[in-house]
Coordinates of C-alpha atoms and ligand atoms in Angstrom, one line a residue:
Chain A
M255 CA 143.9 -74.8 3.6
K256 CA 145.0 -77.6 2.0
N257 CA 142.6 -79.7 3.2
K258 CA 139.1 -77.8 2.7
R259 CA 140.2 -78.2 -1.1
T260 CA 140.4 -82.0 -0.5
E261 CA 136.4 -81.1 0.8
L262 CA 136.0 -79.3 -2.2
K263 CA 136.5 -83.0 -4.2
V264 CA 133.3 -83.8 -3.0
S265 CA 131.4 -81.1 -3.2
A266 CA 131.6 -77.2 -2.1
I267 CA 129.1 -76.1 -0.5
R268 CA 127.4 -72.0 0.6
N269 CA 126.2 -73.1 3.6
G270 CA 125.5 -75.8 5.9
T271 CA 126.7 -78.6 7.8
V272 CA 129.5 -80.3 7.4
I273 CA 131.0 -83.6 9.4
D274 CA 134.2 -84.4 8.2
H275 CA 135.9 -87.8 9.6
I276 CA 133.0 -91.0 10.1
P277 CA 135.2 -93.8 9.7
S278 CA 132.9 -95.5 6.7
E279 CA 131.0 -97.8 8.3
V280 CA 129.6 -95.9 9.8
V281 CA 128.8 -93.4 7.1
Y282 CA 124.8 -94.3 6.6
Q283 CA 124.2 -94.9 10.7
V284 CA 124.4 -90.9 11.1
F285 CA 122.8 -90.5 7.9
G286 CA 120.4 -92.3 10.0
I287 CA 120.2 -90.7 12.8
L288 CA 120.8 -86.8 12.1
N289 CA 117.0 -87.4 10.6
L290 CA 117.8 -87.0 6.1
D291 CA 115.9 -89.7 4.4
Q292 CA 113.7 -86.3 5.3
T293 CA 115.3 -83.7 5.4
N294 CA 114.4 -81.5 1.4
S295 CA 117.8 -79.9 2.1
Q296 CA 120.5 -81.2 -0.4
V297 CA 122.4 -83.6 1.3
Y298 CA 125.8 -85.1 -0.1
L299 CA 127.1 -87.8 1.2
G300 CA 131.0 -88.7 0.8
T301 CA 131.6 -92.8 2.0
N302 CA 135.5 -94.4 1.0
L303 CA 137.5 -91.2 0.3
D304 CA 141.4 -92.2 1.3
S305 CA 141.7 -90.2 4.7
K306 CA 144.6 -89.5 6.9
K307 CA 144.3 -90.2 10.6
L308 CA 141.9 -93.4 8.8
G309 CA 143.0 -94.2 6.0
K310 CA 138.8 -94.3 4.9
K311 CA 136.0 -91.7 6.2
G312 CA 133.3 -90.7 4.8
I313 CA 132.0 -87.3 4.6
I314 CA 128.0 -86.1 4.5
K315 CA 127.2 -82.5 4.2
I316 CA 123.9 -80.7 4.4
S317 CA 122.8 -77.8 2.4
D318 CA 121.4 -74.8 4.5
K319 CA 121.0 -76.7 7.6
F320 CA 122.7 -76.6 11.3
F321 CA 122.2 -78.3 14.0
K322 CA 120.9 -78.1 17.4
D323 CA 123.9 -79.4 19.2
E324 CA 121.5 -82.2 21.3
E325 CA 121.2 -83.8 17.7
I326 CA 124.6 -84.0 17.0
S327 CA 125.9 -85.1 19.8
K328 CA 123.9 -88.5 18.8
I329 CA 126.5 -88.7 16.3
A330 CA 129.0 -89.1 18.8
L331 CA 128.2 -93.0 19.8
V332 CA 129.0 -94.1 16.7
A333 CA 131.7 -91.7 15.5
P334 CA 133.6 -90.3 18.5
N335 CA 136.1 -88.8 16.4
A336 CA 133.1 -86.3 14.0
T337 CA 134.9 -83.4 12.4
L338 CA 131.5 -80.5 12.5
I339 CA 132.3 -78.3 10.4
E340 CA 129.7 -74.9 9.8
I341 CA 130.0 -73.1 6.3
N342 CA 128.4 -70.0 6.0
D343 CA 128.9 -68.1 2.8
Y344 CA 132.1 -70.8 1.6
D345 CA 133.6 -69.6 5.0
V346 CA 134.7 -72.1 8.2
T347 CA 131.9 -70.5 10.6
K348 CA 133.3 -73.0 13.2
K349 CA 134.8 -76.0 13.1
G350 CA 135.1 -78.7 15.3
N351 CA 135.0 -82.2 17.2
V352 CA 131.3 -83.9 17.8
H353 CA 130.4 -83.9 21.8
L354 CA 128.8 -87.1 23.7
P355 CA 125.6 -85.9 25.2
E356 CA 125.6 -86.3 29.1
N357 CA 122.0 -88.6 28.1
V358 CA 120.9 -90.7 24.7
D359 CA 117.0 -90.5 24.7
K360 CA 114.5 -92.4 22.1
I361 CA 117.0 -93.0 19.3
V362 CA 118.9 -96.3 21.1
K363 CA 117.3 -99.4 22.5
C364 CA 118.4 -101.0 24.9
I365 CA 120.0 -104.7 24.9
N366 CA 117.5 -105.9 27.8
P367 CA 114.9 -108.1 26.1
K368 CA 112.7 -107.6 29.1
C369 CA 113.2 -104.0 29.8
V370 CA 110.0 -102.5 29.9
T371 CA 111.9 -99.8 27.1
N372 CA 110.8 -103.3 24.9
N373 CA 107.9 -104.7 26.2
Q374 CA 105.2 -101.6 26.4
N375 CA 105.0 -97.7 25.0
V376 CA 108.2 -96.2 27.0
P377 CA 111.2 -94.5 24.7
T378 CA 114.3 -94.9 26.4
S379 CA 116.2 -93.0 28.6
F380 CA 120.8 -94.2 28.5
K381 CA 123.2 -92.7 30.7
V382 CA 126.6 -92.0 29.0
T383 CA 129.2 -93.6 31.6
E384 CA 132.7 -95.0 30.9
D385 CA 134.0 -98.6 32.2
H386 CA 137.4 -98.8 33.8
K387 CA 138.8 -99.0 30.9
G388 CA 137.5 -95.7 29.3
N389 CA 135.0 -97.0 27.2
M390 CA 132.0 -96.2 26.6
K391 CA 128.4 -97.0 27.3
L392 CA 125.2 -96.5 28.0
F393 CA 123.5 -97.3 31.0
C394 CA 120.0 -97.8 30.9
K395 CA 117.5 -95.4 33.1
Y396 CA 114.6 -98.4 33.6
C397 CA 116.4 -101.1 33.6
E398 CA 119.6 -100.3 34.9
K399 CA 121.6 -102.4 32.6
T400 CA 124.5 -100.9 31.1
M401 CA 125.5 -101.5 27.4
A402 CA 128.7 -101.7 25.3
K403 CA 129.7 -99.5 21.7
D404 CA 128.9 -102.4 20.2
N405 CA 125.9 -103.2 20.9
I406 CA 124.1 -100.2 20.9
E407 CA 121.5 -100.3 18.4
F408 CA 119.0 -97.4 17.0
N409 CA 115.1 -97.3 17.2
Chain B
M51 CA 116.4 -84.3 57.7
I52 CA 115.7 -87.3 56.6
N53 CA 111.6 -87.8 54.8
L54 CA 110.7 -89.7 52.7
K55 CA 106.9 -88.8 52.6
G56 CA 106.1 -89.2 48.6
R57 CA 108.9 -91.1 47.3
S58 CA 109.0 -93.5 45.4
L59 CA 111.1 -96.4 46.5
V60 CA 112.2 -98.0 43.1
S61 CA 116.1 -99.5 43.5
I62 CA 118.3 -99.4 46.8
T63 CA 120.6 -96.9 45.6
D64 CA 117.7 -94.2 45.4
Y65 CA 118.3 -94.0 49.2
S66 CA 121.5 -92.3 50.4
K67 CA 123.2 -94.3 53.8
E68 CA 121.0 -91.7 56.4
E69 CA 118.1 -92.4 54.7
I70 CA 118.5 -96.2 54.5
L71 CA 119.5 -95.9 58.4
R72 CA 116.4 -94.1 58.5
I73 CA 114.1 -97.3 58.2
L74 CA 116.2 -100.1 59.9
D75 CA 115.8 -97.0 62.7
I76 CA 111.6 -96.7 62.2
A77 CA 111.5 -100.5 61.1
E78 CA 113.5 -101.5 65.3
E79 CA 110.9 -99.3 66.6
F80 CA 107.8 -101.7 65.0
E81 CA 109.5 -104.8 66.6
D82 CA 109.7 -102.8 69.7
N83 CA 105.4 -101.9 68.9
Q84 CA 104.8 -104.0 65.5
R85 CA 100.2 -102.8 66.8
Q86 CA 100.2 -99.7 65.1
N87 CA 96.6 -98.5 64.4
I88 CA 99.0 -95.6 62.0
L89 CA 96.9 -96.4 58.9
N90 CA 93.6 -96.5 60.1
G91 CA 91.4 -94.8 56.7
Y92 CA 94.7 -95.2 54.3
V93 CA 94.5 -97.9 50.7
I94 CA 97.0 -99.4 49.5
G95 CA 97.5 -100.9 46.8
S96 CA 98.7 -104.0 46.1
L97 CA 100.5 -105.4 41.8
F98 CA 101.4 -108.9 41.2
F99 CA 102.1 -109.2 37.9
E100 CA 103.2 -112.2 38.7
P101 CA 102.7 -114.2 41.5
S102 CA 105.6 -114.0 45.0
T103 CA 102.8 -115.5 47.5
R104 CA 105.8 -114.5 50.1
T105 CA 107.3 -110.8 49.0
R106 CA 102.9 -110.2 48.4
L107 CA 101.6 -111.6 52.3
S108 CA 105.5 -110.2 53.9
F109 CA 103.3 -107.2 52.4
E110 CA 99.9 -107.9 53.0
S111 CA 100.4 -108.6 57.1
A112 CA 102.8 -104.9 57.0
V113 CA 99.2 -103.2 55.9
Q114 CA 97.3 -104.8 57.9
Y115 CA 99.6 -105.1 61.6
L116 CA 99.2 -101.0 61.1
G117 CA 95.2 -101.3 60.3
G118 CA 95.3 -100.5 56.5
S119 CA 93.5 -102.5 53.8
I120 CA 95.0 -103.2 50.7
I121 CA 93.6 -102.6 47.1
G122 CA 94.9 -105.2 44.1
F123 CA 95.0 -108.6 42.6
A124 CA 97.9 -111.5 43.8
S125 CA 98.6 -112.6 39.7
P126 CA 97.9 -111.2 36.7
D127 CA 95.2 -113.6 35.6
V128 CA 92.0 -111.6 37.4
S129 CA 93.3 -108.9 36.0
S130 CA 93.0 -106.6 33.6
V131 CA 96.2 -107.4 32.5
T132 CA 94.8 -110.6 30.8
K133 CA 92.9 -108.1 28.3
G134 CA 96.0 -106.1 27.2
E135 CA 96.2 -103.2 29.0
S136 CA 99.0 -101.4 29.4
L137 CA 101.0 -101.3 32.8
K138 CA 100.5 -96.9 32.2
D139 CA 96.4 -97.4 32.6
T140 CA 97.3 -99.8 34.7
I141 CA 98.4 -97.7 37.8
L142 CA 96.9 -94.5 36.6
T143 CA 93.4 -95.8 37.5
V144 CA 94.6 -97.8 40.5
S145 CA 96.4 -94.8 41.6
N146 CA 93.3 -93.0 42.0
Y147 CA 91.4 -95.9 44.8
S148 CA 95.1 -96.1 46.5
D149 CA 97.8 -93.8 48.2
L150 CA 100.6 -95.7 47.4
I151 CA 101.2 -98.4 45.5
V152 CA 103.3 -102.1 46.1
M153 CA 104.7 -103.3 42.4
R154 CA 105.7 -106.5 41.8
N155 CA 107.4 -106.8 37.7
P156 CA 108.7 -109.3 35.8
L157 CA 109.4 -106.4 33.7
D158 CA 113.0 -105.1 33.6
G159 CA 112.4 -101.4 35.0
S160 CA 109.0 -101.2 35.2
A161 CA 108.9 -100.0 38.0
R162 CA 110.1 -97.1 37.2
Y163 CA 109.2 -96.7 34.9
A164 CA 105.6 -96.9 37.1
S165 CA 106.8 -94.4 39.3
E166 CA 107.2 -92.4 36.4
V167 CA 103.2 -92.0 35.9
S168 CA 102.1 -92.7 39.3
P169 CA 101.1 -90.1 40.9
V170 CA 101.3 -92.2 44.0
P171 CA 104.4 -93.0 45.0
I172 CA 105.3 -96.9 43.9
L173 CA 106.7 -99.4 46.4
N174 CA 108.8 -101.6 44.1
A175 CA 108.8 -105.3 45.2
G176 CA 110.4 -106.5 42.1
D177 CA 110.7 -105.7 39.1
G178 CA 111.6 -109.0 37.1
A179 CA 115.5 -109.6 37.4
N180 CA 116.0 -105.9 38.1
Q181 CA 115.3 -104.7 41.8
H182 CA 113.9 -105.9 44.6
P183 CA 115.4 -102.8 47.7
T184 CA 113.0 -104.4 50.2
Q185 CA 115.1 -107.4 50.6
C186 CA 117.8 -105.1 50.0
L187 CA 116.5 -103.5 53.7
L188 CA 116.2 -105.6 55.8
D189 CA 118.5 -108.4 54.7
L190 CA 120.8 -104.5 55.8
Y191 CA 117.8 -104.9 59.1
S192 CA 119.4 -109.0 59.9
I193 CA 122.7 -107.8 59.8
R194 CA 122.4 -104.6 61.4
K195 CA 120.8 -106.4 64.3
T196 CA 123.3 -109.3 64.6
Q197 CA 126.1 -107.6 64.8
G198 CA 124.7 -104.7 66.1
T199 CA 126.2 -102.4 62.9
L200 CA 126.5 -102.9 59.5
D201 CA 130.1 -100.8 59.6
N202 CA 132.7 -103.3 58.3
I203 CA 131.7 -106.4 58.6
H204 CA 132.8 -109.5 55.9
I205 CA 130.3 -111.3 54.5
A206 CA 130.5 -113.8 52.3
M207 CA 127.9 -114.7 49.4
V208 CA 127.7 -117.9 47.8
G209 CA 125.8 -119.8 45.3
D210 CA 124.7 -118.1 42.3
L211 CA 126.6 -114.2 42.1
K212 CA 126.2 -114.2 38.6
Y213 CA 122.3 -113.5 38.4
G214 CA 121.3 -113.5 42.5
R215 CA 119.8 -109.5 41.9
T216 CA 119.2 -109.7 45.6
V217 CA 123.4 -110.5 46.3
H218 CA 124.4 -106.9 43.1
S219 CA 121.9 -104.6 45.6
L220 CA 122.7 -106.5 48.7
V221 CA 127.4 -105.1 47.7
Q222 CA 125.7 -101.9 46.3
A223 CA 123.4 -100.6 50.2
L224 CA 126.7 -102.6 52.5
S225 CA 129.4 -100.2 49.9
L226 CA 128.6 -97.0 51.9
F227 CA 129.6 -99.1 55.3
G228 CA 132.9 -100.0 54.0
A229 CA 131.8 -104.1 53.9
T230 CA 135.4 -106.3 52.8
F231 CA 133.5 -109.1 50.7
H232 CA 133.4 -112.5 49.0
F233 CA 131.9 -114.1 46.6
V234 CA 131.9 -118.0 46.6
S235 CA 130.5 -119.5 43.1
P236 CA 131.8 -121.6 40.8
D237 CA 133.1 -120.0 37.4
S238 CA 129.9 -120.1 35.9
L239 CA 128.2 -118.3 37.8
K240 CA 130.7 -115.5 38.6
M241 CA 130.3 -111.6 40.5
P242 CA 129.6 -109.4 37.3
S243 CA 131.8 -107.3 36.1
S244 CA 129.8 -104.5 35.7
V245 CA 129.6 -105.2 40.0
K246 CA 132.9 -105.5 41.2
T247 CA 133.1 -102.5 38.9
W248 CA 131.5 -100.8 41.7
V249 CA 132.9 -102.1 45.2
K250 CA 136.5 -100.9 43.4
N251 CA 135.0 -98.2 43.2
A252 CA 133.5 -97.5 46.8
N253 CA 137.8 -97.8 47.4
L254 CA 137.3 -101.7 49.0
E255 CA 138.2 -105.5 48.9
Y256 CA 136.6 -108.2 47.7
H257 CA 137.9 -112.2 47.3
Q258 CA 136.9 -114.3 44.9
Y259 CA 136.6 -118.4 46.0
T260 CA 135.4 -121.5 44.4
D261 CA 136.1 -123.9 47.8
F262 CA 133.0 -123.1 50.2
M263 CA 135.6 -124.3 53.0
D264 CA 137.8 -121.6 52.4
V265 CA 135.6 -118.6 54.6
M266 CA 134.7 -120.0 57.2
P267 CA 135.9 -118.8 59.3
I268 CA 136.3 -115.5 58.0
A269 CA 132.9 -114.2 58.0
D270 CA 130.7 -112.6 59.9
I271 CA 127.7 -113.1 57.8
L272 CA 127.6 -116.5 55.4
Y273 CA 124.6 -115.1 52.9
M274 CA 123.5 -118.7 50.5
T275 CA 121.3 -118.2 47.5
R276 CA 119.0 -121.2 44.8
I277 CA 120.6 -121.5 42.1
Q278 CA 118.4 -121.4 40.3
G279 CA 117.8 -124.3 37.2
E280 CA 115.8 -121.8 34.9
R281 CA 118.7 -119.0 34.3
F282 CA 120.9 -121.4 32.6
P283 CA 119.8 -122.0 28.8
D284 CA 121.8 -124.9 29.0
P285 CA 120.6 -127.6 31.3
L286 CA 123.9 -129.8 31.6
E287 CA 124.8 -126.8 33.1
Y288 CA 123.0 -127.2 35.9
E289 CA 123.4 -129.9 36.8
K290 CA 127.0 -129.5 36.8
V291 CA 126.7 -126.8 40.0
K292 CA 123.6 -127.2 41.3
N293 CA 125.0 -129.0 44.3
A294 CA 128.2 -126.8 44.1
Y295 CA 127.4 -125.2 47.3
I296 CA 124.9 -127.4 49.6
L297 CA 125.5 -125.9 53.4
E298 CA 125.2 -128.9 56.0
N299 CA 125.1 -127.9 60.1
S300 CA 129.1 -129.7 60.1
M301 CA 130.5 -126.8 57.7
L302 CA 130.0 -124.2 60.1
E303 CA 131.8 -125.5 63.4
N304 CA 135.1 -123.6 62.4
T305 CA 133.2 -120.3 61.8
K306 CA 133.5 -116.7 64.1
D307 CA 131.1 -116.4 67.2
N308 CA 129.1 -114.1 65.4
L309 CA 128.0 -115.5 62.1
K310 CA 124.7 -115.5 61.0
V311 CA 123.6 -118.1 57.5
L312 CA 121.1 -115.5 56.0
H313 CA 119.1 -116.7 52.7
P314 CA 116.4 -115.2 50.6
L315 CA 114.3 -118.1 50.8
P316 CA 112.7 -119.8 50.0
R317 CA 115.4 -122.9 49.7
V318 CA 115.3 -125.3 47.8
N319 CA 118.5 -128.2 48.8
E320 CA 120.9 -125.1 49.2
L321 CA 120.7 -125.3 52.9
N322 CA 121.1 -128.5 54.6
E323 CA 118.2 -128.9 57.4
D324 CA 119.6 -130.3 59.9
V325 CA 121.4 -126.5 59.7
D326 CA 117.8 -124.9 61.3
D327 CA 118.1 -125.7 64.7
N328 CA 122.1 -124.1 64.6
P329 CA 121.2 -120.5 66.9
K330 CA 123.8 -119.3 63.6
A331 CA 120.1 -119.9 61.1
Y332 CA 118.9 -117.0 61.1
Y333 CA 117.4 -116.7 57.6
F334 CA 113.3 -117.3 59.5
Q335 CA 113.9 -114.7 61.7
Q336 CA 115.1 -112.2 58.3
A337 CA 112.0 -113.2 56.9
K338 CA 110.3 -111.8 59.9
N339 CA 112.2 -109.0 59.9
G340 CA 111.4 -108.4 55.7
V341 CA 107.5 -107.1 58.3
Y342 CA 109.6 -104.6 60.3
V343 CA 111.3 -103.0 57.4
R344 CA 107.9 -102.9 55.2
Q345 CA 105.9 -101.2 57.4
A346 CA 108.8 -98.9 58.9
L347 CA 108.5 -97.9 54.6
I348 CA 104.4 -97.4 53.9
A349 CA 105.3 -95.9 57.6
A350 CA 107.7 -93.5 56.0
I351 CA 106.5 -92.9 52.2
L352 CA 103.0 -91.7 54.1
G353 CA 104.4 -89.2 56.5
L354 CA 103.1 -91.7 59.1
K355 CA 107.0 -91.6 61.2
Ligands
LIG211 ZN1 116.2 -101.4 29.7

């Protein structure tokens, strides 16, 4: 597989997870969302790699780690076209696109400074919705404000 | 069977069309027979984390017409809030002493949060710029009372449509009943697109105007709002628009016979006092209706109606 060879350039992993087709500018954000600064696994991070689809792309490979759906779906907030690949003994055992979750809890800050979540010890909770143009929006369960993708800030 | 017992009311969208109508029917009962001693032995917590004399008095009046008692505070400076107690702790404490908590709080979303932590139902009396569902229900009551129905009315909303939470909630609620909306405002205070999307999604029509007089012959309800200086980051911008929409009695000449003028009160200068004596002025009766609606909500949530 041609695709596989490009990935191998970064470094092959025997078991674990590869997140491919991350826009270069959000690679570190994805890294943070998955709390990879706190893992004991080996992590390879590549950025500004050539990509036909994106021009420049990023890739993250994590050895011996598999993610739950809700963990991985969080990265769809910043990298909706990322590809998720699971590897077992050098073979691709699962490959697919990341999917947006229905709800986003705790990880995102509410943009409204007067929201209760920014003033009391209350974890945030958003519903993922779309506006009439199909743009992804987050609806705060508390203050009922709708937030556009560009305003998403992670806790 | 509609049962509102034990359920908090945070946002008008918490209620279905049938549930809204049920509250209005109970409120009508209280308009016919206001003094009913059904809250005897009940204690209502009334927590005003920011002062709102009008809303607080209306709730206190509602509780007392029903024979209940009230505990609480009218502003945060007399409470433990000033000592830095969290909202959660205040709610958990007061819920030990009361059957239902009426809360006003300057933080957006505080009422939803309170309803999650409180073992007793929360009745939102305004959470910041977010929701004020009892105002919305008394508006609906006033519209139904004066028009005989909530279905398919033409409502003109005038003034600050950008920041005015009462008009936003009213649009959401009236969308359940098939209204046509006429939005009158200066360009800088137009209805937000999220509210207009709501109207579109309900397959209803809205029209936007900058000239007040355009809506006069069409409207069944003229819903006036005040333009509040504190909402404007730039005081010059406020000076430009503050006198843009002032209703005077003479302007009501060529309006429908069934037209009524509503306003959430208090007014600043957007309703000239010469409108007060016109039979089409309904805003003081509207405020009175608030007591019936709050009686209805308290009774329904406590399972007494
Ligand atoms: Zn919020």
